Amino acid sequence: MSRVQRVWWEFWLSPVDARRVELVRRGLGLVLLAYVISWGVHIDEWLTPGGFHPSPAADPANAPRFPLLPRAWAAPVGLTYLGVLLAWLGGRLRPWSSWIVWAGVAYVTATDPISAFTINRVFVITLFILAIAPQQTSSTMPAWPLRMLQVLLLTHYAASGLCKMLHGDWLNHTDVLWTQVQGIYMTNAAAWSVRTMPLELWTAMQHAALGFE
């Protein structure tokens, strides 16, 4: 085996500290928990006929890919998912809880594509990686789950930066970030920042964000 091949296989298969993957799982789980609780109050709009869902004929890209839930099922399904998520976050019932948590996110993302944010897609991919990762039985584990997560992170940010440069206005205008936070991303903090911070600072943050990506 050549040195390049050896380094390649060591990169993917050499043992790493299992706590590194566990830290990702717990951090991701806490973010998902906050996401589910904050958006779960609108589960009727997400997943039942009570919300807006375009028909496949009118908008095939954003029509539900899976059947919608009956409205009477929404609350029980949401509470059951929350319970499974808490069990997974506490390290219980794995690997079944891992797959149920992944399936729930995948179902929501495919059923309401209009409301699904970028983080939904990140959840789908990362939860799948964590579900297929070896269950922790010792202090070490093969490196490939951790490497996949690292590659995903780098790919996500690099693709975001390339899209901003090649298909966006981030290189042609100086007020892109300032304009964006006044749209659907407006929060109380963003409103205060728009009123208070000079435009030159927004331009600097825009270039810093693009440079980071």
Tab-separated table of N, CA, C and O in Angstrom, residues 39-158:
chain	number	residue	atom	x	y	z
A	39	TRP	N	-41.087	25.788	17.088
A	39	TRP	CA	-41.939	25.678	15.905
A	39	TRP	C	-43.093	24.691	16.077
A	39	TRP	O	-44.029	24.677	15.274
A	40	GLY	N	-43.022	23.869	17.127
A	40	GLY	CA	-44.068	22.869	17.315
A	40	GLY	C	-45.439	23.447	17.585
A	40	GLY	O	-46.456	22.787	17.359
A	41	VAL	N	-45.496	24.691	18.076
A	41	VAL	CA	-46.801	25.310	18.328
A	41	VAL	C	-47.564	25.547	17.024
A	41	VAL	O	-48.767	25.783	17.045
A	42	HIS	N	-46.865	25.491	15.896
A	42	HIS	CA	-47.506	25.693	14.594
A	42	HIS	C	-47.576	24.388	13.799
A	42	HIS	O	-47.619	24.421	12.565
A	43	ILE	N	-47.610	23.265	14.484
A	43	ILE	CA	-47.572	21.981	13.791
A	43	ILE	C	-48.763	21.801	12.856
A	43	ILE	O	-48.651	21.151	11.807
A	44	ASP	N	-49.937	22.396	13.199
A	44	ASP	CA	-51.085	22.307	12.307
A	44	ASP	C	-50.787	22.922	10.944
A	44	ASP	O	-51.236	22.410	9.911
A	45	GLU	N	-50.033	24.021	10.941
A	45	GLU	CA	-49.728	24.685	9.677
A	45	GLU	C	-48.667	23.931	8.889
A	45	GLU	O	-48.646	23.974	7.661
A	46	TRP	N	-47.773	23.272	9.598
A	46	TRP	CA	-46.718	22.517	8.927
A	46	TRP	C	-47.236	21.274	8.228
A	46	TRP	O	-46.929	21.015	7.075
A	47	LEU	N	-47.966	20.477	9.018
A	47	LEU	CA	-48.142	19.065	8.656
A	47	LEU	C	-49.573	18.627	8.437
A	47	LEU	O	-49.810	17.431	8.218
A	48	THR	N	-50.542	19.519	8.526
A	48	THR	CA	-51.933	19.126	8.327
A	48	THR	C	-52.562	19.984	7.233
A	48	THR	O	-51.994	21.006	6.834
A	49	PRO	N	-53.757	19.602	6.760
A	49	PRO	CA	-54.437	20.427	5.749
A	49	PRO	C	-54.811	21.815	6.265
A	49	PRO	O	-55.252	22.658	5.475
A	50	GLY	N	-54.660	22.068	7.572
A	50	GLY	CA	-54.965	23.389	8.108
A	50	GLY	C	-53.999	24.463	7.665
A	50	GLY	O	-54.298	25.655	7.776
A	51	GLY	N	-52.830	24.077	7.172
A	51	GLY	CA	-51.847	25.050	6.694
A	51	GLY	C	-51.872	25.169	5.182
A	51	GLY	O	-52.642	24.488	4.496
A	52	PHE	N	-51.012	26.060	4.672
A	52	PHE	CA	-50.937	26.252	3.218
A	52	PHE	C	-49.966	25.244	2.618
A	52	PHE	O	-48.792	25.194	3.003
A	53	HIS	N	-50.478	24.451	1.676
A	53	HIS	CA	-49.655	23.475	0.977
A	53	HIS	C	-50.055	23.487	-0.495
A	53	HIS	O	-51.179	23.107	-0.832
A	54	PRO	N	-49.172	23.923	-1.384
A	54	PRO	CA	-49.534	23.974	-2.802
A	54	PRO	C	-49.736	22.581	-3.376
A	54	PRO	O	-49.131	21.611	-2.909
A	55	SER	N	-50.576	22.502	-4.367
A	55	SER	CA	-50.812	21.219	-5.031
A	55	SER	C	-49.651	20.896	-5.957
A	55	SER	O	-48.949	21.786	-6.430
A	56	PRO	N	-49.431	19.600	-6.240
A	56	PRO	CA	-48.359	19.220	-7.177
A	56	PRO	C	-48.525	19.849	-8.546
A	56	PRO	O	-47.537	20.151	-9.218
A	57	ALA	N	-49.775	20.069	-8.975
A	57	ALA	CA	-50.001	20.662	-10.293
A	57	ALA	C	-49.587	22.122	-10.325
A	57	ALA	O	-49.031	22.617	-11.311
A	58	ALA	N	-49.835	22.845	-9.210
A	58	ALA	CA	-49.521	24.274	-9.170
A	58	ALA	C	-48.049	24.534	-8.871
A	58	ALA	O	-47.448	25.467	-9.423
A	59	ASP	N	-47.456	23.737	-7.994
A	59	ASP	CA	-46.070	23.982	-7.581
A	59	ASP	C	-45.425	22.650	-7.210
A	59	ASP	O	-45.306	22.316	-6.028
A	60	PRO	N	-44.979	21.879	-8.202
A	60	PRO	CA	-44.427	20.546	-7.905
A	60	PRO	C	-43.185	20.595	-7.025
A	60	PRO	O	-42.912	19.649	-6.290
A	61	ALA	N	-42.428	21.682	-7.059
A	61	ALA	CA	-41.196	21.756	-6.258
A	61	ALA	C	-41.482	21.891	-4.776
A	61	ALA	O	-40.702	21.413	-3.941
A	62	ASN	N	-42.600	22.543	-4.422
A	62	ASN	CA	-42.899	22.815	-3.011
A	62	ASN	C	-44.137	22.092	-2.501
A	62	ASN	O	-44.580	22.363	-1.384
A	63	ALA	N	-44.692	21.197	-3.291
A	63	ALA	CA	-45.838	20.411	-2.837
A	63	ALA	C	-45.367	19.336	-1.854
A	63	ALA	O	-44.222	18.880	-1.921
A	64	PRO	N	-46.225	18.913	-0.924
A	64	PRO	CA	-45.829	17.867	0.024
A	64	PRO	C	-45.451	16.579	-0.680
A	64	PRO	O	-46.141	16.125	-1.587
A	65	ARG	N	-44.325	15.992	-0.259
A	65	ARG	CA	-43.886	14.715	-0.826
A	65	ARG	C	-44.532	13.536	-0.115
A	65	ARG	O	-44.524	12.420	-0.643
A	66	PHE	N	-45.041	13.745	1.098
A	66	PHE	CA	-45.679	12.689	1.873
A	66	PHE	C	-47.088	13.137	2.259
A	66	PHE	O	-47.376	14.338	2.260
A	67	PRO	N	-47.968	12.197	2.577
A	67	PRO	CA	-49.323	12.582	2.974
A	67	PRO	C	-49.314	13.454	4.228
A	67	PRO	O	-48.496	13.271	5.128
A	68	LEU	N	-50.227	14.421	4.282
A	68	LEU	CA	-50.370	15.266	5.455
A	68	LEU	C	-51.040	14.490	6.584
A	68	LEU	O	-51.766	13.515	6.352
A	69	LEU	N	-50.803	14.928	7.820
A	69	LEU	CA	-51.417	14.293	8.973
A	69	LEU	C	-52.849	14.776	9.144
A	69	LEU	O	-53.140	15.951	8.887
A	70	PRO	N	-53.772	13.910	9.580
A	70	PRO	CA	-55.076	14.406	10.024
A	70	PRO	C	-54.894	15.395	11.172
A	70	PRO	O	-53.989	15.231	11.997
A	71	ARG	N	-55.715	16.402	11.234
A	71	ARG	CA	-55.518	17.456	12.233
A	71	ARG	C	-55.568	16.895	13.654
A	71	ARG	O	-54.875	17.390	14.548
A	72	ALA	N	-56.370	15.848	13.879
A	72	ALA	CA	-56.463	15.266	15.222
A	72	ALA	C	-55.183	14.552	15.626
A	72	ALA	O	-54.940	14.316	16.813
A	73	TRP	N	-54.355	14.199	14.649
A	73	TRP	CA	-53.111	13.486	14.954
A	73	TRP	C	-51.944	14.423	15.271
A	73	TRP	O	-50.917	13.986	15.795
A	74	ALA	N	-52.069	15.683	14.936
A	74	ALA	CA	-50.925	16.587	14.989
A	74	ALA	C	-50.316	16.667	16.389
A	74	ALA	O	-49.104	16.466	16.562
A	75	ALA	N	-51.123	16.956	17.389
A	75	ALA	CA	-50.596	17.111	18.754
A	75	ALA	C	-50.028	15.797	19.293
A	75	ALA	O	-48.904	15.791	19.827
A	76	PRO	N	-50.738	14.655	19.176
A	76	PRO	CA	-50.150	13.398	19.664
A	76	PRO	C	-48.842	13.033	18.963
A	76	PRO	O	-47.892	12.591	19.615
A	77	VAL	N	-48.783	13.234	17.656
A	77	VAL	CA	-47.552	12.923	16.921
A	77	VAL	C	-46.420	13.843	17.371
A	77	VAL	O	-45.286	13.401	17.595
A	78	GLY	N	-46.728	15.130	17.534
A	78	GLY	CA	-45.712	16.073	17.963
A	78	GLY	C	-45.180	15.758	19.350
A	78	GLY	O	-43.964	15.794	19.589
A	79	LEU	N	-46.060	15.414	20.282
A	79	LEU	CA	-45.630	15.089	21.647
A	79	LEU	C	-44.839	13.780	21.685
A	79	LEU	O	-43.871	13.653	22.435
A	80	THR	N	-45.264	12.811	20.869
A	80	THR	CA	-44.522	11.550	20.798
A	80	THR	C	-43.110	11.781	20.258
A	80	THR	O	-42.131	11.243	20.793
A	81	TYR	N	-43.017	12.597	19.216
A	81	TYR	CA	-41.694	12.896	18.656
A	81	TYR	C	-40.822	13.615	19.677
A	81	TYR	O	-39.632	13.313	19.806
A	82	LEU	N	-41.413	14.527	20.416
A	82	LEU	CA	-40.656	15.234	21.445
A	82	LEU	C	-40.127	14.267	22.488
A	82	LEU	O	-38.973	14.376	22.938
A	83	GLY	N	-40.944	13.284	22.879
A	83	GLY	CA	-40.492	12.285	23.845
A	83	GLY	C	-39.340	11.445	23.321
A	83	GLY	O	-38.365	11.180	24.037
A	84	VAL	N	-39.439	11.033	22.050
A	84	VAL	CA	-38.351	10.248	21.443
A	84	VAL	C	-37.086	11.087	21.334
A	84	VAL	O	-35.969	10.596	21.580
A	85	LEU	N	-37.241	12.357	20.995
A	85	LEU	CA	-36.089	13.247	20.901
A	85	LEU	C	-35.392	13.385	22.244
A	85	LEU	O	-34.158	13.355	22.325
A	86	LEU	N	-36.160	13.518	23.319
A	86	LEU	CA	-35.563	13.611	24.652
A	86	LEU	C	-34.851	12.312	25.022
A	86	LEU	O	-33.777	12.346	25.636
A	87	ALA	N	-35.436	11.180	24.635
A	87	ALA	CA	-34.784	9.895	24.906
A	87	ALA	C	-33.471	9.791	24.140
A	87	ALA	O	-32.442	9.367	24.687
A	88	TRP	N	-33.485	10.196	22.885
A	88	TRP	CA	-32.255	10.161	22.076
A	88	TRP	C	-31.205	11.103	22.636
A	88	TRP	O	-30.025	10.756	22.720
A	89	LEU	N	-31.645	12.270	23.056
A	89	LEU	CA	-30.718	13.243	23.620
A	89	LEU	C	-30.086	12.713	24.905
A	89	LEU	O	-28.914	12.985	25.202
A	90	GLY	N	-30.853	11.928	25.661
A	90	GLY	CA	-30.328	11.329	26.881
A	90	GLY	C	-29.591	10.022	26.659
A	90	GLY	O	-29.178	9.375	27.626
A	91	GLY	N	-29.427	9.611	25.389
A	91	GLY	CA	-28.696	8.382	25.081
A	91	GLY	C	-29.506	7.119	25.268
A	91	GLY	O	-28.940	6.030	25.382
A	92	ARG	N	-30.830	7.235	25.279
A	92	ARG	CA	-31.696	6.074	25.509
A	92	ARG	C	-32.251	5.536	24.191
A	92	ARG	O	-32.379	6.258	23.198
A	93	LEU	N	-32.612	4.255	24.227
A	93	LEU	CA	-33.345	3.590	23.143
A	93	LEU	C	-32.630	3.637	21.794
A	93	LEU	O	-33.251	3.531	20.747
A	94	ARG	N	-31.345	3.839	21.824
A	94	ARG	CA	-30.621	3.802	20.555
A	94	ARG	C	-30.357	2.366	20.135
A	94	ARG	O	-30.187	1.509	20.991
A	95	PRO	N	-30.350	2.053	18.823
A	95	PRO	CA	-30.373	2.980	17.688
A	95	PRO	C	-31.767	3.388	17.222
A	95	PRO	O	-31.888	4.219	16.323
A	96	TRP	N	-32.834	2.806	17.832
A	96	TRP	CA	-34.181	3.097	17.330
A	96	TRP	C	-34.517	4.577	17.440
A	96	TRP	O	-35.084	5.163	16.510
A	97	SER	N	-34.182	5.190	18.564
A	97	SER	CA	-34.504	6.604	18.719
A	97	SER	C	-33.751	7.456	17.699
A	97	SER	O	-34.263	8.478	17.227
A	98	SER	N	-32.542	7.037	17.325
A	98	SER	CA	-31.776	7.787	16.329
A	98	SER	C	-32.517	7.823	14.992
A	98	SER	O	-32.631	8.884	14.355
A	99	TRP	N	-33.038	6.669	14.591
A	99	TRP	CA	-33.721	6.606	13.302
A	99	TRP	C	-35.069	7.312	13.337
A	99	TRP	O	-35.488	7.922	12.345
A	100	ILE	N	-35.764	7.265	14.465
A	100	ILE	CA	-37.058	7.953	14.562
A	100	ILE	C	-36.856	9.465	14.518
A	100	ILE	O	-37.609	10.195	13.858
A	101	VAL	N	-35.839	9.953	15.231
A	101	VAL	CA	-35.545	11.390	15.201
A	101	VAL	C	-35.195	11.825	13.779
A	101	VAL	O	-35.672	12.852	13.289
A	102	TRP	N	-34.367	11.035	13.092
A	102	TRP	CA	-34.020	11.362	11.703
A	102	TRP	C	-35.256	11.332	10.810
A	102	TRP	O	-35.461	12.246	9.995
A	103	ALA	N	-36.099	10.303	10.953
A	103	ALA	CA	-37.275	10.172	10.097
A	103	ALA	C	-38.242	11.327	10.308
A	103	ALA	O	-38.853	11.820	9.351
A	104	GLY	N	-38.364	11.791	11.544
A	104	GLY	CA	-39.256	12.916	11.819
A	104	GLY	C	-38.802	14.186	11.108
A	104	GLY	O	-39.607	14.895	10.490
A	105	VAL	N	-37.516	14.466	11.177
A	105	VAL	CA	-36.988	15.661	10.507
A	105	VAL	C	-37.128	15.527	8.992
A	105	VAL	O	-37.495	16.481	8.295
A	106	ALA	N	-36.825	14.341	8.468
A	106	ALA	CA	-36.943	14.118	7.029
A	106	ALA	C	-38.392	14.277	6.570
A	106	ALA	O	-38.663	14.868	5.510
A	107	TYR	N	-39.345	13.781	7.376
A	107	TYR	CA	-40.765	13.892	7.024
A	107	TYR	C	-41.206	15.354	6.985
A	107	TYR	O	-41.866	15.790	6.031
A	108	VAL	N	-40.843	16.112	8.008
A	108	VAL	CA	-41.238	17.525	8.053
A	108	VAL	C	-40.622	18.293	6.883
A	108	VAL	O	-41.297	19.099	6.231
A	109	THR	N	-39.354	18.040	6.605
A	109	THR	CA	-38.665	18.745	5.531
A	109	THR	C	-39.306	18.466	4.175
A	109	THR	O	-39.431	19.371	3.340
A	110	ALA	N	-39.730	17.230	3.958
A	110	ALA	CA	-40.327	16.864	2.673
A	110	ALA	C	-41.810	17.206	2.591
A	110	ALA	O	-42.341	17.371	1.489
A	111	THR	N	-42.479	17.330	3.728
A	111	THR	CA	-43.908	17.587	3.727
A	111	THR	C	-44.219	19.070	3.610
A	111	THR	O	-45.247	19.453	3.037
A	112	ASP	N	-43.358	19.916	4.147
A	112	ASP	CA	-43.572	21.359	4.060
A	112	ASP	C	-42.292	22.036	3.570
A	112	ASP	O	-41.620	22.749	4.326
A	113	PRO	N	-41.930	21.835	2.290
A	113	PRO	CA	-40.674	22.398	1.780
A	113	PRO	C	-40.611	23.920	1.864
A	113	PRO	O	-39.533	24.489	1.997
A	114	ILE	N	-41.753	24.597	1.805
A	114	ILE	CA	-41.749	26.051	1.833
A	114	ILE	C	-41.239	26.559	3.179
A	114	ILE	O	-40.496	27.541	3.253
A	115	SER	N	-41.626	25.893	4.265
A	115	SER	CA	-41.228	26.342	5.603
A	115	SER	C	-39.897	25.760	6.051
A	115	SER	O	-39.370	26.177	7.084
A	116	ALA	N	-39.378	24.783	5.328
A	116	ALA	CA	-38.127	24.132	5.730
A	116	ALA	C	-36.942	25.042	5.430
A	116	ALA	O	-36.764	25.482	4.299
A	117	PHE	N	-36.152	25.320	6.457
A	117	PHE	CA	-34.989	26.188	6.308
A	117	PHE	C	-33.754	25.346	5.983
A	117	PHE	O	-33.796	24.113	5.955
A	118	THR	N	-32.631	26.035	5.793
A	118	THR	CA	-31.369	25.342	5.555
A	118	THR	C	-31.053	24.379	6.688
A	118	THR	O	-30.535	23.281	6.468
A	119	ILE	N	-31.377	24.792	7.924
A	119	ILE	CA	-31.054	23.943	9.062
A	119	ILE	C	-31.796	22.616	8.994
A	119	ILE	O	-31.306	21.595	9.496
A	120	ASN	N	-32.969	22.581	8.354
A	120	ASN	CA	-33.671	21.311	8.179
A	120	ASN	C	-32.819	20.329	7.385
A	120	ASN	O	-32.708	19.156	7.744
A	121	ARG	N	-32.219	20.806	6.317
A	121	ARG	CA	-31.379	19.931	5.495
A	121	ARG	C	-30.133	19.491	6.255
A	121	ARG	O	-29.700	18.337	6.147
A	122	VAL	N	-29.572	20.420	7.039
A	122	VAL	CA	-28.414	20.060	7.852
A	122	VAL	C	-28.785	18.986	8.860
A	122	VAL	O	-28.045	18.023	9.073
A	123	PHE	N	-29.957	19.125	9.482
A	123	PHE	CA	-30.431	18.106	10.418
A	123	PHE	C	-30.568	16.753	9.725
A	123	PHE	O	-30.160	15.723	10.270
A	124	VAL	N	-31.159	16.730	8.538
A	124	VAL	CA	-31.390	15.468	7.828
A	124	VAL	C	-30.071	14.735	7.593
A	124	VAL	O	-29.958	13.524	7.834
A	125	ILE	N	-29.058	15.462	7.132
A	125	ILE	CA	-27.779	14.828	6.809
A	125	ILE	C	-27.029	14.419	8.069
A	125	ILE	O	-26.542	13.288	8.191
A	126	THR	N	-26.941	15.342	9.043
A	126	THR	CA	-26.159	15.023	10.237
A	126	THR	C	-26.806	13.926	11.066
A	126	THR	O	-26.112	13.049	11.605
A	127	LEU	N	-28.114	13.951	11.189
A	127	LEU	CA	-28.792	12.899	11.947
A	127	LEU	C	-28.626	11.543	11.280
A	127	LEU	O	-28.529	10.512	11.955
A	128	PHE	N	-28.599	11.528	9.949
A	128	PHE	CA	-28.366	10.263	9.246
A	128	PHE	C	-26.963	9.740	9.535
A	128	PHE	O	-26.783	8.543	9.791
A	129	ILE	N	-25.972	10.624	9.510
A	129	ILE	CA	-24.598	10.208	9.812
A	129	ILE	C	-24.521	9.648	11.229
A	129	ILE	O	-23.907	8.594	11.464
A	130	LEU	N	-25.160	10.323	12.177
A	130	LEU	CA	-25.127	9.853	13.560
A	130	LEU	C	-25.884	8.535	13.729
A	130	LEU	O	-25.531	7.718	14.568
A	131	ALA	N	-26.938	8.338	12.916
A	131	ALA	CA	-27.718	7.094	13.024
A	131	ALA	C	-26.931	5.889	12.519
A	131	ALA	O	-27.047	4.785	13.070
A	132	ILE	N	-26.117	6.087	11.468
A	132	ILE	CA	-25.359	4.949	10.919
A	132	ILE	C	-24.010	4.782	11.603
A	132	ILE	O	-23.310	3.805	11.352
A	133	ALA	N	-23.625	5.733	12.450
A	133	ALA	CA	-22.345	5.627	13.147
A	133	ALA	C	-22.370	4.464	14.123
A	133	ALA	O	-23.426	4.108	14.672
A	134	PRO	N	-21.240	3.817	14.354
A	134	PRO	CA	-21.191	2.721	15.335
A	134	PRO	C	-21.617	3.206	16.711
A	134	PRO	O	-21.294	4.330	17.118
A	135	GLN	N	-22.389	2.372	17.405
A	135	GLN	CA	-22.785	2.728	18.762
A	135	GLN	C	-21.565	2.716	19.669
A	135	GLN	O	-20.718	1.816	19.586
A	136	GLN	N	-21.481	3.705	20.530
A	136	GLN	CA	-20.311	3.850	21.396
A	136	GLN	C	-20.259	2.728	22.427
A	136	GLN	O	-21.140	2.572	23.257
A	137	THR	N	-19.220	1.923	22.348
A	137	THR	CA	-19.029	0.827	23.317
A	137	THR	C	-17.702	0.950	24.047
A	137	THR	O	-17.413	0.166	24.940
A	138	SER	N	-16.872	1.910	23.628
A	138	SER	CA	-15.582	2.121	24.283
A	138	SER	C	-15.237	3.596	24.174
A	138	SER	O	-16.037	4.410	23.700
A	139	SER	N	-14.038	3.945	24.588
A	139	SER	CA	-13.634	5.349	24.568
A	139	SER	C	-13.228	5.826	23.185
A	139	SER	O	-13.059	7.026	22.969
A	140	THR	N	-13.064	4.884	22.240
A	140	THR	CA	-12.689	5.263	20.881
A	140	THR	C	-13.678	4.680	19.875
A	140	THR	O	-14.453	3.767	20.202
A	141	MET	N	-13.647	5.205	18.661
A	141	MET	CA	-14.484	4.708	17.583
A	141	MET	C	-13.790	5.032	16.261
A	141	MET	O	-12.883	5.874	16.226
A	142	PRO	N	-14.165	4.353	15.159
A	142	PRO	CA	-13.574	4.693	13.865
A	142	PRO	C	-13.830	6.157	13.520
A	142	PRO	O	-14.867	6.722	13.875
A	143	ALA	N	-12.903	6.748	12.811
A	143	ALA	CA	-12.958	8.190	12.575
A	143	ALA	C	-14.016	8.601	11.558
A	143	ALA	O	-14.389	9.779	11.518
A	144	TRP	N	-14.528	7.679	10.734
A	144	TRP	CA	-15.324	8.103	9.588
A	144	TRP	C	-16.580	8.911	9.930
A	144	TRP	O	-16.910	9.850	9.177
A	145	PRO	N	-17.334	8.645	11.022
A	145	PRO	CA	-18.473	9.535	11.302
A	145	PRO	C	-18.036	10.974	11.573
A	145	PRO	O	-18.654	11.923	11.085
A	146	LEU	N	-16.957	11.128	12.342
A	146	LEU	CA	-16.446	12.458	12.627
A	146	LEU	C	-15.952	13.132	11.353
A	146	LEU	O	-16.195	14.330	11.129
A	147	ARG	N	-15.264	12.381	10.492
A	147	ARG	CA	-14.762	12.958	9.246
A	147	ARG	C	-15.913	13.387	8.337
A	147	ARG	O	-15.845	14.433	7.666
A	148	MET	N	-16.980	12.595	8.281
A	148	MET	CA	-18.126	12.960	7.456
A	148	MET	C	-18.760	14.260	7.952
A	148	MET	O	-19.164	15.115	7.156
A	149	LEU	N	-18.851	14.408	9.267
A	149	LEU	CA	-19.396	15.637	9.834
A	149	LEU	C	-18.497	16.830	9.517
A	149	LEU	O	-18.982	17.922	9.210
A	150	GLN	N	-17.193	16.626	9.594
A	150	GLN	CA	-16.256	17.707	9.278
A	150	GLN	C	-16.346	18.093	7.803
A	150	GLN	O	-16.359	19.286	7.459
A	151	VAL	N	-16.409	17.099	6.915
A	151	VAL	CA	-16.517	17.377	5.486
A	151	VAL	C	-17.833	18.089	5.182
A	151	VAL	O	-17.883	19.018	4.369
A	152	LEU	N	-18.903	17.676	5.853
A	152	LEU	CA	-20.199	18.333	5.661
A	152	LEU	C	-20.119	19.807	6.039
A	152	LEU	O	-20.625	20.673	5.311
A	153	LEU	N	-19.500	20.102	7.165
A	153	LEU	CA	-19.397	21.492	7.620
A	153	LEU	C	-18.623	22.338	6.618
A	153	LEU	O	-19.060	23.434	6.233
A	154	LEU	N	-17.475	21.824	6.173
A	154	LEU	CA	-16.661	22.571	5.211
A	154	LEU	C	-17.398	22.739	3.885
A	154	LEU	O	-17.373	23.819	3.275
A	155	THR	N	-18.050	21.680	3.416
A	155	THR	CA	-18.776	21.740	2.149
A	155	THR	C	-19.917	22.741	2.216
A	155	THR	O	-20.161	23.518	1.278
A	156	HIS	N	-20.636	22.732	3.332
A	156	HIS	CA	-21.791	23.622	3.497
A	156	HIS	C	-21.357	25.085	3.402
A	156	HIS	O	-21.948	25.877	2.646
A	157	TYR	N	-20.334	25.459	4.142
A	157	TYR	CA	-19.909	26.856	4.148
A	157	TYR	C	-19.257	27.247	2.824
A	157	TYR	O	-19.468	28.366	2.322
A	158	ALA	N	-18.455	26.359	2.257
A	158	ALA	CA	-17.812	26.670	0.978
A	158	ALA	C	-18.857	26.852	-0.121
A	158	ALA	O	-18.770	27.786	-0.929
